[in-house]
Every structure is written in C-alpha cells, then in structure tokens.
Coordinates of C-alpha atoms (C1' of nucleotides) in Angstrom, one line a residue:
Chain O
M175 CA 28.6 5.4 2.7
A176 CA 32.2 6.5 3.1
G177 CA 32.6 6.6 -0.7
R178 CA 29.5 8.7 -1.0
A179 CA 30.8 11.1 1.6
A180 CA 34.2 11.5 0.1
R181 CA 32.6 11.9 -3.3
A182 CA 30.3 14.6 -2.2
A183 CA 33.2 16.3 -0.4
H184 CA 35.5 17.3 -3.2
V185 CA 34.0 16.2 -6.5
D186 CA 31.1 18.6 -6.6
V187 CA 30.8 19.3 -10.3
A188 CA 31.2 17.1 -13.3
A189 CA 31.6 14.0 -11.3
P190 CA 33.0 11.2 -13.5
D191 CA 30.4 8.8 -12.4
R192 CA 27.5 11.0 -13.3
E193 CA 26.1 8.4 -15.7
T194 CA 25.3 5.5 -13.4
H195 CA 24.1 7.8 -10.6
E196 CA 21.8 9.6 -12.9
R197 CA 20.6 6.4 -14.6
L198 CA 19.7 4.9 -11.2
V199 CA 17.7 8.0 -10.2
E200 CA 15.9 8.0 -13.5
E201 CA 14.8 4.4 -13.4
A202 CA 14.0 4.7 -9.7
R203 CA 11.6 7.6 -10.4
T204 CA 9.4 5.6 -12.7
L205 CA 9.6 2.4 -10.8
F206 CA 8.9 3.8 -7.3
A207 CA 6.1 5.9 -8.9
A208 CA 4.6 2.8 -10.5
D209 CA 4.8 0.3 -7.6
G210 CA 5.7 2.2 -4.5
Y211 CA 8.7 1.9 -2.2
H212 CA 8.1 -1.5 -0.8
R213 CA 7.2 -3.3 -4.0
V214 CA 10.2 -2.2 -5.9
T215 CA 13.4 -4.2 -5.4
V216 CA 16.9 -2.9 -5.7
R217 CA 17.6 -5.5 -8.3
Q218 CA 14.7 -4.2 -10.5
V219 CA 16.2 -0.7 -10.4
C220 CA 19.7 -1.9 -11.1
A221 CA 18.6 -4.1 -13.9
A222 CA 16.6 -1.3 -15.5
A223 CA 19.6 1.1 -15.1
R224 CA 22.0 -1.6 -16.3
A225 CA 24.0 -1.2 -13.1
N226 CA 25.4 -3.6 -10.6
V227 CA 23.3 -4.6 -7.5
A228 CA 25.8 -2.9 -5.3
A229 CA 25.6 0.4 -7.1
I230 CA 22.6 1.6 -5.1
N231 CA 24.4 1.0 -1.8
Y232 CA 27.5 2.6 -3.1
H233 CA 25.9 5.8 -4.4
F234 CA 23.0 6.3 -2.0
G235 CA 23.9 4.3 1.0
G236 CA 21.0 1.9 0.6
K237 CA 17.6 1.6 -1.0
Y238 CA 16.0 4.2 1.3
G239 CA 18.7 6.7 0.4
L240 CA 17.8 6.3 -3.3
Y241 CA 14.1 6.6 -2.5
R242 CA 14.8 9.8 -0.5
E243 CA 16.6 11.3 -3.4
V244 CA 13.6 10.6 -5.7
L245 CA 11.1 11.7 -3.1
D246 CA 13.0 14.9 -2.2
E247 CA 12.9 15.9 -5.9
A248 CA 9.1 15.2 -5.9
I249 CA 8.7 17.3 -2.8
A250 CA 10.6 20.2 -4.4
V251 CA 8.4 20.0 -7.5
M252 CA 5.3 19.8 -5.4
R253 CA 6.3 22.9 -3.5
D254 CA 6.8 24.8 -6.7
T255 CA 3.5 23.6 -7.9
S256 CA 1.8 24.6 -4.7
D257 CA 3.4 28.0 -4.9
G258 CA 2.3 28.5 -8.5
A259 CA -1.2 27.3 -7.7
M260 CA -1.4 29.7 -4.7
A261 CA -0.1 32.6 -6.7
A262 CA -2.7 31.9 -9.4
G263 CA -5.7 34.2 -9.3
A264 CA -4.0 36.5 -6.9
G265 CA -6.1 39.7 -6.3
G266 CA -9.3 37.9 -7.2
S267 CA -12.0 36.8 -4.8
A268 CA -11.6 33.7 -2.6
E269 CA -13.7 31.7 -4.9
Q270 CA -11.7 32.7 -7.9
R271 CA -8.5 31.9 -6.2
L272 CA -9.8 28.5 -5.2
R273 CA -10.9 27.8 -8.8
A274 CA -7.5 28.9 -10.0
F275 CA -5.7 26.8 -7.4
I276 CA -7.5 23.7 -8.4
R277 CA -7.0 24.3 -12.1
V278 CA -3.3 25.1 -11.9
F279 CA -2.6 22.4 -9.4
L280 CA -4.2 19.6 -11.3
H281 CA -2.7 20.6 -14.6
R282 CA 0.8 20.9 -13.3
V283 CA 0.8 17.7 -11.4
G284 CA -0.9 15.8 -14.1
E285 CA 1.3 16.9 -17.0
S286 CA 3.3 14.3 -18.7
P287 CA 6.9 15.1 -17.6
D288 CA 5.9 15.2 -14.0
S289 CA 3.2 12.6 -14.0
W290 CA 5.4 10.3 -12.0
I291 CA 5.1 12.6 -9.1
R292 CA 1.4 12.2 -8.4
Q293 CA 1.8 8.4 -8.5
L294 CA 4.8 8.5 -6.1
M295 CA 2.9 10.8 -3.7
A296 CA -0.2 8.6 -3.9
H297 CA 1.8 5.5 -2.9
E298 CA 3.6 7.4 -0.2
M299 CA 0.2 8.4 1.3
A300 CA -1.4 5.1 0.8
N301 CA 1.3 3.1 2.6
P302 CA 3.7 5.6 4.1
T303 CA 7.4 5.2 4.7
E304 CA 9.0 7.2 7.5
A305 CA 9.3 10.1 5.0
L306 CA 5.6 10.9 5.1
D307 CA 6.1 13.3 7.9
D308 CA 8.4 15.4 5.7
V309 CA 5.8 15.3 2.9
V310 CA 3.1 16.5 5.2
R311 CA 5.2 19.2 6.7
E312 CA 6.7 20.6 3.5
V313 CA 3.9 20.3 0.9
I314 CA 0.6 19.2 2.4
A315 CA 0.5 21.4 5.4
P316 CA 1.1 24.7 3.5
R317 CA -1.4 23.7 0.9
I318 CA -4.0 22.9 3.6
A319 CA -3.3 26.2 5.4
Y320 CA -3.9 28.1 2.1
L321 CA -7.1 26.2 1.3
A322 CA -8.3 26.8 4.9
S323 CA -7.8 30.5 4.5
L324 CA -9.8 30.5 1.2
V325 CA -12.6 28.4 2.7
A326 CA -12.8 30.6 5.7
E327 CA -13.1 33.6 3.5
I328 CA -15.8 32.1 1.4
L329 CA -17.7 31.0 4.5
G330 CA -17.1 34.3 6.2
V331 CA -15.9 32.7 9.4
D332 CA -12.7 32.3 11.3
V333 CA -10.2 29.7 10.2
D334 CA -10.6 28.0 13.5
D335 CA -14.2 27.2 12.9
E336 CA -14.4 23.5 12.7
R337 CA -16.4 23.6 9.5
V338 CA -13.4 25.0 7.7
M339 CA -11.1 22.1 8.2
R340 CA -13.9 19.6 7.3
C341 CA -14.4 21.4 4.0
V342 CA -10.7 21.5 3.3
V343 CA -10.5 17.7 3.8
S344 CA -13.4 17.3 1.5
V345 CA -11.7 19.3 -1.2
Q346 CA -8.3 17.8 -0.6
T347 CA -9.5 14.2 -0.8
Q348 CA -11.1 14.9 -4.1
F349 CA -7.7 15.9 -5.4
Q350 CA -6.0 12.8 -4.2
A351 CA -8.7 10.3 -5.2
A352 CA -9.3 11.7 -8.7
M353 CA -5.6 11.5 -9.4
A354 CA -4.7 8.1 -8.0
N355 CA -7.5 6.1 -6.5
P356 CA -7.8 2.9 -8.4
V357 CA -11.5 2.6 -7.6
A358 CA -12.2 6.0 -8.9
R359 CA -10.3 5.2 -12.0
R360 CA -12.6 2.3 -12.7
L361 CA -15.6 4.5 -12.3
V362 CA -14.7 7.6 -14.4
P363 CA -13.8 6.4 -17.9
G364 CA -12.5 9.7 -19.1
L365 CA -9.7 10.0 -16.6
T366 CA -6.9 9.7 -19.1
G367 CA -4.7 12.5 -18.0
D368 CA -4.7 14.6 -21.1
A369 CA -5.1 18.3 -20.8
E370 CA -8.8 18.5 -21.7
S371 CA -9.7 15.7 -19.3
L372 CA -7.8 17.4 -16.6
D373 CA -9.6 20.7 -17.4
R374 CA -13.0 19.1 -17.0
L375 CA -12.0 17.4 -13.8
A376 CA -10.7 20.6 -12.3
Q377 CA -13.9 22.3 -13.4
H378 CA -16.0 19.7 -11.6
I379 CA -14.0 19.7 -8.4
A380 CA -14.2 23.5 -8.3
D381 CA -17.9 23.6 -8.9
F382 CA -18.7 20.8 -6.5
S383 CA -16.5 22.1 -3.8
I384 CA -17.6 25.7 -3.9
G385 CA -21.2 24.5 -3.9
G386 CA -20.4 22.3 -0.9
I387 CA -18.7 25.1 1.0
R388 CA -21.5 27.6 0.3
A389 CA -23.9 25.1 1.7
M390 CA -22.1 25.1 5.0
R391 CA -23.1 28.7 5.6
E392 CA -26.5 27.5 6.5
V393 CA -25.2 24.9 8.9
P394 CA -24.7 25.7 12.6
S395 CA -21.1 25.7 13.6
D396 CA -22.0 22.8 16.0
Chain E
M170 CA -5.7 -28.9 0.5
A171 CA -6.8 -32.5 0.5
G172 CA -7.3 -32.3 4.2
R173 CA -9.5 -29.2 3.9
A174 CA -11.6 -30.8 1.2
A175 CA -12.2 -33.9 3.1
R176 CA -12.9 -32.0 6.3
A177 CA -15.5 -29.8 4.6
A178 CA -17.0 -32.9 3.0
H179 CA -18.3 -34.9 5.9
V180 CA -17.4 -33.0 9.1
D181 CA -19.8 -30.1 8.7
V182 CA -21.0 -29.4 12.3
A183 CA -19.0 -29.4 15.5
A184 CA -15.7 -30.0 13.9
P185 CA -13.1 -31.0 16.5
D186 CA -10.5 -28.6 15.2
R187 CA -12.7 -25.6 15.5
E188 CA -10.4 -23.9 17.8
T189 CA -7.3 -23.4 15.8
H190 CA -9.2 -22.7 12.6
E191 CA -11.2 -20.0 14.4
R192 CA -8.2 -18.6 16.2
L193 CA -6.3 -18.2 13.0
V194 CA -9.2 -16.3 11.4
E195 CA -9.6 -14.1 14.4
E196 CA -6.0 -13.0 14.5
A197 CA -5.9 -12.7 10.7
R198 CA -8.8 -10.3 10.8
T199 CA -7.0 -7.8 13.0
L200 CA -3.6 -8.3 11.4
F201 CA -4.7 -8.0 7.8
A202 CA -6.8 -5.0 8.7
A203 CA -4.0 -3.3 10.5
D204 CA -1.2 -3.9 7.9
G205 CA -2.8 -5.2 4.7
Y206 CA -2.3 -8.5 2.9
H207 CA 1.3 -8.1 1.8
R208 CA 2.8 -6.8 5.0
V209 CA 1.4 -9.5 7.2
T210 CA 3.4 -12.8 7.3
V211 CA 2.0 -16.2 8.0
R212 CA 4.4 -16.5 10.9
Q213 CA 2.9 -13.4 12.5
V214 CA -0.6 -14.8 12.3
C215 CA 0.4 -18.2 13.5
A216 CA 2.4 -16.8 16.4
A217 CA -0.6 -14.6 17.4
A218 CA -2.9 -17.6 17.2
R219 CA -0.4 -19.8 19.0
A220 CA -0.5 -22.2 16.0
N221 CA 2.2 -23.9 13.9
V222 CA 3.5 -22.3 10.7
A223 CA 2.0 -25.1 8.7
A224 CA -1.5 -24.5 10.1
I225 CA -2.5 -21.9 7.6
N226 CA -1.6 -24.1 4.6
Y227 CA -3.4 -27.0 6.2
H228 CA -6.6 -25.2 7.0
F229 CA -6.8 -22.7 4.2
G230 CA -4.5 -24.0 1.5
G231 CA -2.2 -21.1 1.8
K232 CA -1.9 -17.5 2.9
Y233 CA -4.3 -16.3 0.2
G234 CA -6.9 -18.8 1.2
L235 CA -6.9 -17.4 4.7
Y236 CA -7.1 -13.9 3.4
R237 CA -10.0 -14.7 1.2
E238 CA -11.9 -16.2 4.2
V239 CA -11.4 -12.9 6.0
L240 CA -12.2 -10.7 3.1
D241 CA -15.3 -12.7 2.1
E242 CA -16.6 -12.1 5.6
A243 CA -15.9 -8.4 5.2
I244 CA -17.6 -8.4 1.8
A245 CA -20.7 -10.0 3.4
V246 CA -20.8 -7.4 6.2
M247 CA -20.3 -4.6 3.7
R248 CA -23.2 -5.9 1.6
D249 CA -25.4 -6.0 4.6
T250 CA -24.3 -2.5 5.5
S251 CA -25.0 -1.3 2.0
D252 CA -28.4 -2.9 2.0
G253 CA -29.3 -1.3 5.3
A254 CA -28.0 2.1 4.2
M255 CA -30.0 1.9 1.0
A256 CA -33.1 0.9 2.8
A257 CA -32.8 3.8 5.2
G258 CA -34.9 6.7 4.3
A259 CA -37.0 4.8 1.9
G260 CA -40.0 6.7 0.8
G261 CA -38.4 10.0 1.4
S262 CA -36.9 12.4 -1.1
A263 CA -33.6 11.7 -2.9
E264 CA -31.9 14.2 -0.6
Q265 CA -33.3 12.5 2.5
R266 CA -32.3 9.1 1.2
L267 CA -28.8 10.4 0.5
R268 CA -28.5 11.8 4.0
A269 CA -29.8 8.6 5.5
F270 CA -27.4 6.5 3.5
I271 CA -24.4 8.5 4.6
R272 CA -25.4 8.4 8.2
V273 CA -26.3 4.7 8.4
F274 CA -23.3 3.7 6.4
L275 CA -20.7 5.6 8.4
H276 CA -22.2 4.5 11.7
R277 CA -22.3 0.8 10.8
V278 CA -18.9 0.6 9.2
G279 CA -17.3 2.7 12.0
E280 CA -18.8 0.8 14.9
S281 CA -16.3 -1.0 17.1
P282 CA -17.0 -4.7 16.5
D283 CA -16.7 -4.1 12.7
S284 CA -14.1 -1.4 12.7
W285 CA -11.5 -3.9 11.3
I286 CA -13.6 -4.0 8.1
R287 CA -13.0 -0.5 7.0
Q288 CA -9.3 -0.8 7.6
L289 CA -9.2 -4.0 5.6
M290 CA -11.1 -2.5 2.7
A291 CA -8.9 0.6 2.8
H292 CA -5.8 -1.6 2.4
E293 CA -7.4 -3.7 -0.3
M294 CA -8.2 -0.5 -2.3
A295 CA -4.9 1.1 -1.7
N296 CA -2.8 -1.8 -2.9
P297 CA -5.2 -4.4 -4.3
T298 CA -4.8 -8.1 -4.4
E299 CA -6.5 -10.1 -7.1
A300 CA -9.6 -10.0 -5.0
L301 CA -10.3 -6.3 -5.6
D302 CA -12.5 -7.2 -8.6
D303 CA -14.8 -9.1 -6.3
V304 CA -15.0 -6.2 -3.9
V305 CA -15.8 -3.8 -6.6
R306 CA -18.4 -6.1 -8.2
E307 CA -20.1 -7.1 -4.9
V308 CA -20.1 -4.0 -2.8
I309 CA -18.8 -1.0 -4.6
A310 CA -20.7 -1.2 -7.8
P311 CA -24.1 -1.6 -6.2
R312 CA -23.4 1.2 -3.9
I313 CA -22.2 3.4 -6.7
A314 CA -25.3 2.6 -8.8
Y315 CA -27.6 3.5 -5.9
L316 CA -25.7 6.8 -5.2
A317 CA -25.9 7.5 -9.0
S318 CA -29.6 7.1 -9.0
L319 CA -29.9 9.5 -6.0
V320 CA -27.6 12.1 -7.6
A321 CA -29.5 11.9 -10.9
E322 CA -32.7 12.4 -9.1
I323 CA -31.4 15.4 -7.2
L324 CA -30.0 16.9 -10.3
G325 CA -33.1 16.1 -12.3
V326 CA -31.1 14.5 -15.1
D327 CA -30.5 11.1 -16.5
V328 CA -28.1 8.8 -14.8
D329 CA -26.0 8.7 -17.9
D330 CA -25.3 12.4 -17.7
E331 CA -21.6 12.7 -17.0
R332 CA -22.1 15.1 -14.2
V333 CA -23.7 12.3 -12.2
M334 CA -20.7 10.0 -12.0
R335 CA -18.4 12.8 -11.2
C336 CA -20.5 13.8 -8.3
V337 CA -20.7 10.2 -7.1
V338 CA -17.0 10.0 -7.1
S339 CA -16.8 13.1 -5.1
V340 CA -19.1 11.7 -2.5
Q341 CA -17.6 8.3 -2.5
T342 CA -14.1 9.5 -2.0
Q343 CA -15.2 11.5 1.0
F344 CA -16.3 8.3 2.6
Q345 CA -13.1 6.5 2.0
A346 CA -10.8 9.3 2.9
A347 CA -12.5 10.2 6.1
M348 CA -12.4 6.7 7.3
A349 CA -9.0 5.6 6.3
N350 CA -6.8 8.2 4.8
P351 CA -3.7 8.7 7.0
V352 CA -3.3 12.3 5.8
A353 CA -6.9 13.2 6.6
R354 CA -6.5 11.6 10.0
R355 CA -3.7 14.0 10.7
L356 CA -5.8 17.0 9.8
V357 CA -9.1 16.3 11.6
P358 CA -8.3 15.8 15.2
G359 CA -11.8 14.7 16.2
L360 CA -11.8 11.6 14.0
T361 CA -11.8 9.2 16.9
G362 CA -14.5 6.8 15.8
D363 CA -17.0 7.3 18.6
A364 CA -20.7 7.7 17.8
E365 CA -20.8 11.4 18.2
S366 CA -17.8 12.0 16.0
L367 CA -19.2 9.8 13.3
D368 CA -22.5 11.6 13.5
R369 CA -20.8 15.0 12.9
L370 CA -18.7 13.6 10.1
A371 CA -21.8 12.1 8.4
Q372 CA -23.6 15.4 8.8
H373 CA -20.8 17.3 7.2
I374 CA -20.4 14.9 4.2
A375 CA -24.1 15.0 3.6
D376 CA -24.3 18.8 3.8
F377 CA -21.2 19.3 1.7
S378 CA -22.2 16.8 -0.9
I379 CA -25.7 17.9 -1.4
G380 CA -24.5 21.5 -1.7
G381 CA -22.0 20.3 -4.3
I382 CA -24.6 18.3 -6.2
R383 CA -27.0 21.2 -6.2
A384 CA -24.3 23.5 -7.6
M385 CA -24.0 21.2 -10.6
R386 CA -27.5 22.1 -11.7
E387 CA -26.1 25.4 -13.0
V388 CA -23.2 23.8 -14.8
P389 CA -23.6 22.9 -18.5
S390 CA -23.6 19.1 -19.1
D391 CA -20.5 19.8 -21.2
Chain L
dA244 C1' 56.0 6.1 -12.0
dC245 C1' 53.7 5.0 -8.2
dA246 C1' 50.5 5.3 -4.5
dG247 C1' 45.7 6.3 -3.6
dC248 C1' 41.1 6.8 -4.5
dC249 C1' 36.9 5.9 -7.2
dG250 C1' 33.5 3.3 -9.7
dT251 C1' 32.2 -1.3 -11.1
dC252 C1' 31.6 -6.1 -10.8
dA253 C1' 30.5 -11.1 -9.5
dA254 C1' 29.9 -13.5 -5.6
dA255 C1' 28.4 -14.3 -1.2
dC256 C1' 25.9 -13.0 2.9
dA257 C1' 22.2 -13.1 6.5
dA258 C1' 17.6 -12.4 7.1
dC259 C1' 13.5 -13.1 5.7
dT260 C1' 9.3 -15.0 2.7
dG261 C1' 5.4 -18.9 1.8
dT262 C1' 5.3 -23.6 1.4
dT263 C1' 6.4 -28.6 1.9
dT264 C1' 7.9 -32.5 4.1
dT265 C1' 8.1 -35.9 7.7
dA266 C1' 6.6 -37.6 12.0
dT267 C1' 3.5 -38.1 15.9
dA268 C1' -0.4 -38.2 18.5
dC269 C1' -5.6 -38.6 18.6
dA270 C1' -10.2 -39.9 16.9
dT271 C1' -13.1 -42.5 14.0
dT272 C1' -14.3 -46.2 11.2
dT273 C1' -13.9 -51.0 9.4
Chain B
dA92 C1' -7.8 -54.6 16.8
dA93 C1' -6.3 -52.8 12.6
dA94 C1' -6.8 -49.2 9.4
dT95 C1' -8.0 -44.8 8.1
dG96 C1' -8.3 -39.9 8.3
dT97 C1' -7.4 -35.6 11.0
dA98 C1' -4.9 -32.0 13.6
dT99 C1' -0.6 -30.5 15.2
dA100 C1' 4.4 -30.1 15.4
dA101 C1' 9.5 -29.4 14.2
dA102 C1' 12.4 -29.1 10.5
dA103 C1' 13.8 -28.2 6.2
dC104 C1' 12.8 -26.3 1.6
dA105 C1' 13.4 -23.0 -2.3
dG106 C1' 13.0 -18.4 -3.3
dT107 C1' 13.6 -13.5 -2.6
dT108 C1' 15.0 -9.5 -0.1
dG109 C1' 18.6 -5.6 1.1
dT110 C1' 23.3 -5.4 2.0
dT111 C1' 28.3 -6.6 2.3
dT112 C1' 32.6 -8.3 0.6
dG113 C1' 36.9 -8.4 -1.9
dA114 C1' 39.0 -8.0 -6.2
dC115 C1' 39.9 -5.6 -10.6
dG116 C1' 40.7 -1.7 -13.7
dG117 C1' 41.0 3.2 -14.5
dC118 C1' 42.0 7.7 -13.2
dT119 C1' 44.3 11.5 -10.6
dG120 C1' 47.8 13.9 -8.0
dT121 C1' 52.1 14.4 -5.9

DNA sequence: ACAGCCGTCAAACAACTGTTTTATACATTT
DNA sequence: AAATGTATAAAACAGTTGTTTGACGGCTGT
C-alpha cells in the first residue's frame, strides 16, 4: 500500500514496472469475467500473469483493489456504451430511439474486444460485491432513466406512472438474460455472439418490447 | 456413508435420530436459499442446527449430499407448481392459459412457506452446481415446452419457428428477474412478496408478454 | 560511490474450508 | 450379558484462501 502510494505520487508516466502491473490487469480481466470475483484466486491470476503471489498486494493493495481496477474500467466502457446507445437515433421517435438503443447497446457490449465486460457485469449482478452500488449508480441508473423516458413517451404517460418502471424492468431483464443467463443460453442455440446473431437478438427484443409496451396502453394504471 | 446406508435400510419409520437430521435440513433450506451453495459453510449449518460439525457428513455423506436433499425437495415443489400452473386455465384459449400460468406460478412460488425455493433456484441458476442439469431437465424444460406450445398457438405458427423460443425466453426471464434479480429489486419498490404485489406483477408480465408475442406476428420468421 | 527506493521473489502466516478420526454414550439385537 | 449398530462429540486432518514478511538485486539521485 505504501509502495503503491509512493509510486503513484512521483512516477506517473512510463513507470518501470509497467509490465507486471499491466499483465496482472489483463489476466484479471479475463479471469474475473469468466468466473466472477469470489471464484478467482490471487494465485490463479498471478500464475497466468507469470507474477509472484505478492505482486497483487504490492500493486493493488489486495485482491479487491485489483478487482476494482478491472471493474472501474468496465464501468467506464459501459458508460461510453450507454452514451453511444442513447445518442443513437436522436431526433427520431421514441420507438425509433428505443430500437436504436437496443441495437447499439447489444452490439457494442457483445463485440469481441469488450465481450469480457458483459460477463463481468453479469457476475457482479448475480452475486454482488460491495461495488454493485457503484455499478448501479454509474451505469444502470442512467440507462434506466433514459429507458423510462422512452417508455413514458411511447405510452403517452408520465414517467412516474407505475406502468413505466415495470416495462423498463421487463426490457432491461431481457438484455441481461440474453447476454449472460446460463439457462437462456441452453435454450437459444444461436446465441453465439457473432454480429448477425446479435442483430437478430436485438431485433427480437425491440419488437417484443415495443409490442409489450404498446399493450400497456389498454391497461388501467392501477 | 455406511451409517446412512444402514439407517435407510432397516430403520424406515420413526427413526430415533429424526431430530438432528431434520434440524439440519431445516437450517440448510434457509441458509442455502439465502447465500447459495458455495457461500454456506458446513459449520454455519451445524451451528444453526446446534449439531456437531461431523453431523452433516454422518447423515448426508457430505455437504453436497445435504444440498441435494434440500434441492430435490425444491425440485419436487417446483414440479408440483408447474403442474398446477399448467393445469390452470385448462380449456381456455392459449392467451387465457398463459395468463393463468403466470398468475398461479408467481403466487405459488412467492408464497411465504415456499419463498426459500425461489431464492435457492435463483442461486442455482446464477452460479450452478453440478445439479443444474437435473433442475433444467425436471422443471425448466417441461415449463419451457408448455410455454412454447402456448406461444406457438398464440402466434399461429409451428413450435419450431424460431420466433417461438425467443418469445419464451423473453417471458421466462421476466419470471426469474422479477423474483430474484437484485438489480430489479432495487428498481421496483413494491416488490415485497405479498399477495397483492404478486398479483400486480403477474398482471404486468402477462399483459406485457402477450403484447410482445402478438407483435411478433407482423415480423418475418427470418 | 553510496544511500534510498522500487519491484520481485520464496517462504511463511493466520484464517478458513470440507472431511476424517477417535472416543463415548445409548439402544437394539443375539 | 455380551455384542452390535447408531447418534453425537471433540479434536485433528489436509487443503486452500488472501495476505505478510524479509531478503535480494537493480535503478536512480544527490
């Protein structure tokens, strides 16, 4: 911890230990994404990174410090993705924007270089660490708010109408499940992650969700 | 292990050790449901049941044996629930049967004495043990098959049409998420588990899902 | 050139995990 | 009454976990 602090203090650029630090983060990305925080051991990561067991504690102050470094990166990418997906279809109708959001989001988060992110997030949501609050605040909540505004516009009601949030949950859960749910993966054979498969999935979720939302117009607001 | 075999062999009724055995199972139900298989330690269960650490190995042959006893009970209840939910609305239209299925299923699985089951299942699906295959085969697969037949009938297409399974996944994931997803629970405040809340939830999932399914009629089968 | 810091390493640490052993009562059977 | 089998108990087992230690070499700056 003291070493880390000193290092961050006056060796900002071109640190001489860049290699091990970076190798640990790299391996941690794939390992944490594959098995989740609790299942991964520091010895696994160090072995994969060809580093000593003590390296993680030295560079990151502990296992959780390393995880946070990886997760914070994921959060940043997710925020970018959300921003891009929210910007998509700007100027169009609420339905068009919802379709664009789903398509852009699924593509971005499912693309190969970032595919570890959706796995990591899936694990974090399935069995959360204490970092879930940050994830919710920084990426989920804004996304939910945006989806809520779209749903409200499609329904032609206020965002506070309780039908809105229920619909948002229904849409949101389809994202999550289609991406990471092991049961869903056993049911849909063509969930391979390639671009065409993602396109079809996005198309379905959009069609199904918009159909579901529209149907709520004829339901009393309770 | 030898003790267990001998005990089961010729001490079927009114076993003298009923108490500890039963106490262990009881505590294991709530603990496994709350934290999942991996997180729960045998010492936790034994402490809660006021039994010795060796009791689990003696009575169940090991931690996994105890878990299987609990999980098998859950599977049995779930099968009953599925059967009941499938029988509900018999004779009615596919839409009516789907609505009945959702309502009965959510009520049964959300009711207080069995509420541990949905938590246990949620954990088993989130991070599976080797028992997930049995769960899928015995409770998920039949449920999926039934839902697929309903969706196909509503859509007026064959069950092999790929739109059918996509819709089933969309419906199925709403079940799961609404019941156990920690993120969803942070979004919908009124997810308390009481009868009225469950009723409204069932109503929403049914409306949303049927609206979504209907919308797929106008989508090419790809 | 020398002190000081930095990154690395093998080794050990303390705290757990599930499981096994050994012993002791109690009940049932022979 | 002796022998057998059953349930519980305390203790120890072997393995794994994340973390800490202390020493060694390389580098930098005054």
